[in-house]
Structures are given as structure tokens and as C-alpha cells.
Short mmCIF file of C-alpha atoms in Angstrom, two decimals:
data_model
loop_
_atom_site.label_atom_id
_atom_site.label_comp_id
_atom_site.label_asym_id
_atom_site.label_seq_id
_atom_site.Cartn_x
_atom_site.Cartn_y
_atom_site.Cartn_z
CA MET K 1 30.07 37.40 1.81
CA ASP K 2 27.97 39.11 -0.85
CA ASP K 3 24.28 38.27 -0.48
CA ARG K 4 23.48 38.53 -4.20
CA SER K 5 23.66 35.93 -6.91
CA MET K 6 25.96 36.59 -9.83
CA GLY K 7 24.33 38.86 -12.39
CA ALA K 8 21.38 39.76 -10.19
CA ALA K 9 22.21 42.83 -8.15
CA ASP K 10 18.77 43.09 -6.53
CA VAL K 11 18.11 39.41 -5.78
CA PRO K 12 19.17 38.15 -2.34
CA ARG K 13 20.96 34.83 -2.33
CA SER K 14 19.63 32.06 -0.10
CA PRO K 15 21.80 31.27 2.91
CA HIS K 16 24.18 28.36 2.43
CA PRO K 17 22.79 25.06 3.78
CA ARG K 18 25.36 25.02 6.59
CA ASP K 19 23.89 28.36 7.77
CA GLN K 20 20.35 26.95 7.51
CA ILE K 21 21.38 24.00 9.70
CA ALA K 22 22.96 26.37 12.22
CA VAL K 23 19.77 28.43 12.72
CA PHE K 24 17.40 25.46 12.86
CA PRO K 25 16.50 24.96 16.55
CA ALA K 26 16.93 21.17 16.46
CA PRO K 27 19.10 18.55 14.78
CA VAL K 28 18.39 17.83 11.11
CA ALA K 29 18.20 14.23 9.85
CA SER K 30 19.90 13.02 6.67
CA ALA K 31 20.61 9.63 5.13
CA SER K 32 23.60 7.62 6.20
CA SER K 33 25.78 6.07 3.52
CA GLY K 34 24.15 2.67 4.17
CA MET K 35 20.97 3.88 2.47
CA GLY K 36 22.83 4.18 -0.84
CA LEU K 37 21.27 7.51 -1.82
CA GLY K 38 24.55 9.34 -2.44
CA PRO K 39 25.24 12.92 -1.38
CA ILE K 40 22.57 15.43 -0.47
CA ALA K 41 21.24 17.12 -3.61
CA THR K 42 19.48 20.02 -1.88
CA LEU K 43 18.74 21.27 1.61
CA ALA K 44 15.98 23.83 2.11
CA THR K 45 14.40 25.38 5.19
CA GLN K 46 10.75 26.35 5.41
CA GLY K 47 9.54 28.87 7.95
CA VAL K 48 6.39 29.94 9.67
CA ASN K 49 5.82 33.32 11.33
CA GLY K 50 9.45 34.24 10.65
CA GLN K 51 10.81 31.14 12.42
CA PRO K 52 12.37 28.02 10.85
CA TRP K 53 9.77 25.23 10.85
CA ALA K 54 11.16 22.34 8.83
CA VAL K 55 14.22 21.30 6.85
CA ASP K 56 13.97 19.20 3.68
CA VAL K 57 16.98 17.16 2.62
CA THR K 58 16.60 15.68 -0.87
CA TYR K 59 18.47 13.00 -2.75
CA ARG K 60 18.47 12.65 -6.55
CA SER K 61 19.77 10.14 -9.04
CA PRO K 62 22.69 11.17 -11.28
CA ALA K 63 20.06 11.91 -13.96
CA GLY K 64 18.26 14.28 -11.57
CA ARG K 65 15.28 12.08 -10.65
CA LEU K 66 14.04 12.60 -7.09
CA LEU K 67 14.81 9.48 -5.05
CA SER K 68 13.96 10.45 -1.51
CA GLU K 69 13.20 13.33 0.82
CA ILE K 70 13.86 13.53 4.52
CA ARG K 71 11.90 16.25 6.29
CA THR K 72 12.72 17.20 9.86
CA VAL K 73 9.91 19.18 11.50
CA ARG K 74 10.59 21.01 14.73
CA SER K 75 8.35 21.00 17.75
CA PRO K 76 5.71 23.74 17.66
CA HIS K 77 6.71 24.64 21.25
CA GLY K 78 7.33 28.37 21.46
CA LEU K 79 5.60 29.16 18.16
CA ASP K 80 2.33 30.99 17.70
CA PRO K 81 -0.18 28.21 16.89
CA ARG K 82 -1.94 30.42 14.34
CA GLY K 83 -0.73 29.61 10.87
CA LEU K 84 1.25 26.49 11.70
CA PRO K 85 1.40 24.24 8.64
CA VAL K 86 -0.11 20.78 8.55
CA GLU K 87 2.48 17.99 8.54
CA ASN K 88 1.21 14.47 7.98
CA THR K 89 1.56 11.49 5.68
CA GLU K 90 -0.91 12.88 3.14
CA ILE K 91 1.00 16.15 2.78
CA GLN K 92 4.37 14.38 2.45
CA LEU K 93 2.98 12.00 -0.20
CA LEU K 94 1.29 14.78 -2.15
CA ASN K 95 4.41 16.95 -2.16
CA PHE K 96 6.60 14.04 -3.28
CA LEU K 97 4.23 13.15 -6.11
CA ILE K 98 4.10 16.77 -7.27
CA ARG K 99 7.91 16.97 -7.30
CA THR K 100 8.28 13.73 -9.24
CA ARG K 101 5.51 14.34 -11.75
CA GLU K 102 6.83 14.69 -15.26
CA ARG K 103 6.00 18.02 -16.83
CA GLU K 104 5.80 17.91 -20.57
CA PRO K 105 6.24 21.07 -22.60
CA GLY K 106 2.89 22.71 -23.22
CA ASN K 107 1.16 21.14 -20.21
CA ALA K 108 -1.01 23.56 -18.33
CA VAL K 109 0.00 24.81 -14.93
CA PRO K 110 -1.98 22.99 -12.24
CA THR K 111 -5.30 24.62 -11.46
CA ARG K 112 -7.10 24.82 -8.15
CA GLU K 113 -9.43 22.07 -9.39
CA SER K 114 -6.60 19.75 -10.50
CA SER K 115 -4.76 20.35 -7.21
CA ALA K 116 -7.93 19.52 -5.26
CA ALA K 117 -8.36 16.35 -7.33
CA ASP K 118 -4.73 15.35 -6.58
CA TYR K 119 -5.30 15.91 -2.86
CA ASP K 120 -8.54 13.89 -2.93
CA MET K 121 -6.71 11.05 -4.71
CA VAL K 122 -3.90 11.08 -2.13
CA ARG K 123 -6.30 11.31 0.81
CA ALA K 124 -8.28 8.32 -0.49
CA ALA K 125 -5.13 6.26 -1.11
CA VAL K 126 -3.72 7.00 2.35
CA GLY K 127 -7.13 6.28 3.89
CA GLU K 128 -7.12 2.81 2.29
CA ALA K 129 -3.50 2.07 3.18
CA VAL K 130 -2.47 0.29 6.34
CA ALA K 131 0.11 1.98 8.54
CA VAL K 132 2.66 -0.62 9.60
CA PRO K 133 5.22 -0.27 12.37
CA VAL K 134 8.85 0.13 11.31
CA ASN K 135 12.16 0.65 13.05
CA ILE K 136 14.68 3.23 11.91
CA MET K 137 18.08 4.23 13.20
CA ILE K 138 19.20 7.80 13.77
CA ASP K 139 22.74 8.26 15.05
CA GLN K 140 22.77 4.51 15.74
CA ASN K 141 19.81 4.83 18.11
CA PRO K 142 16.72 2.77 17.27
CA LEU K 143 13.40 4.60 16.88
CA SER K 144 9.93 3.26 16.20
CA GLY K 145 7.81 4.76 13.47
CA THR K 146 5.03 3.99 11.03
CA ARG K 147 5.15 3.36 7.31
CA VAL K 148 2.38 3.94 4.79
CA ASP K 149 2.72 2.74 1.20
CA ALA K 150 0.35 4.37 -1.29
CA LEU K 151 0.46 5.30 -4.97
CA GLY K 152 3.91 3.74 -5.40
CA VAL K 153 5.47 5.87 -2.64
CA ALA K 154 6.35 5.05 0.96
CA VAL K 155 6.09 7.61 3.76
CA ILE K 156 7.72 6.85 7.09
CA GLU K 157 7.03 8.98 10.15
CA ALA K 158 9.03 8.81 13.38
CA SER K 159 9.43 10.96 16.47
CA TRP K 160 13.00 12.05 17.12
CA GLY K 161 13.31 13.91 20.40
CA GLU K 162 10.97 16.89 20.02
CA CYS K 163 11.05 16.64 16.23
CA THR K 164 9.16 14.56 13.72
CA VAL K 165 11.07 13.03 10.82
CA TYR K 166 9.37 12.04 7.56
CA LEU K 167 11.15 9.85 5.03
CA THR K 168 9.42 9.80 1.67
CA GLY K 169 10.45 7.92 -1.46
CA THR K 170 9.83 4.95 -3.64
CA PRO K 171 9.86 1.70 -1.66
CA ASP K 172 13.09 0.52 -3.34
CA HIS K 173 14.92 3.55 -1.90
CA LEU K 174 13.60 3.10 1.63
CA GLY K 175 14.80 -0.39 2.43
CA THR K 176 17.63 0.50 4.80
CA LEU K 177 16.57 3.18 7.26
CA GLU K 178 19.79 4.56 8.72
CA LEU K 179 19.93 8.29 9.34
CA HIS K 180 22.29 10.62 11.13
CA THR K 181 22.40 14.20 12.33
CA THR K 182 23.35 16.39 9.40
CA THR K 183 26.71 18.11 9.75
CA THR K 184 28.35 20.88 7.77
CA ALA K 185 30.50 18.22 6.07
CA ASP K 186 27.29 16.73 4.62
CA VAL K 187 26.43 20.01 2.86
CA ASP K 188 29.79 21.64 2.09
CA HIS K 189 29.52 20.45 -1.54
CA LEU K 190 26.28 22.41 -2.07
#
């Protein structure tokens, strides 16, 4: 397969999501049909020190609005601890808010100061929120986790084997918490 996008001879094409799933050293969680989110809109892998670190599976409305993200983070076992990213409720909430923020034409690109203010706002909101226990299902196996609701967004964190799974979205899209291991059939349409 050619590794270039059409019309861009020098630009490497990202690997297909099924290839990203294959190289990730753990299973990847995605929403089961019972959650009502529809098909996966995007699947992206983030790396650290040349190794896959996390996989984000996103779901969007037919109009393109971000509904939910499911982030599977691998165990740091076997990775150099220097440079490992921070993964917590604050980071998940901040990233979700940034991705859902409406950008109007002419708005300035975020500055270091505005980004710091956003992080301070999120940190304060999460600090005031109460983490409540929740149960989720992955591959029909019950798991315990915690849920934090802040700034109109819910973040659920659960341990899944050696991985951590974060579900982030508006509370109305996180009512039913049924996930499954992502398969190539889940991403063939991408």
C-alpha cells in the first residue's frame, strides 16, 4: 500500500486504525451498541519515546459534534519513566473541553496564558467535584471505576487489566456504560 495521501507526494499517510490496534500492546476499549453512540468516528494512537502509549476512540453526532471519547492507556511497564505523559481526570476533561469549544472565525489562537487559565479552571472544578463510584462493563465483565462530573462533562476512570480506560463526554451520553474490545470490524469503515 502506498504510504502517501493523494496529491501529497512527500506527506506520509497515517496507518489505518486496524494497524494502530494491531501494534498497541493491549486491548483497546470502544463503545458497545447499547451506548447509542453510533460507529467510531476516529481512532488515533499517541506515543511516547517511540512506543504506543494510548488510543483515543471518538464518537461524533451526524452533525460532527463530539459526543464522547474513550481513551485506553497502556501500563507504563517496560517504558522509560522519563517523559511519560500525565493521564488523569483533569487532563481528560481539559482535552474534551478544548475539542468541543466552538471556534469562531477571527478568534485568536489560544495563548500560553489562556491555556493556563483553562487548566486552572478545570483543576478548580475537578477539585470541587466529588468522585463517585460507578460500575462499567467491558466485554460483559463488570469493572469498578470512579466518575467525576465537572463543567458539564463527566469523566469516568476504570482499571482494565494493566490498562486504564477513561470515558469522557456529556452526562447524557454516558448513561449506559457498556464497552467491548475494539476489533478490526469496528474500524473497517474508517
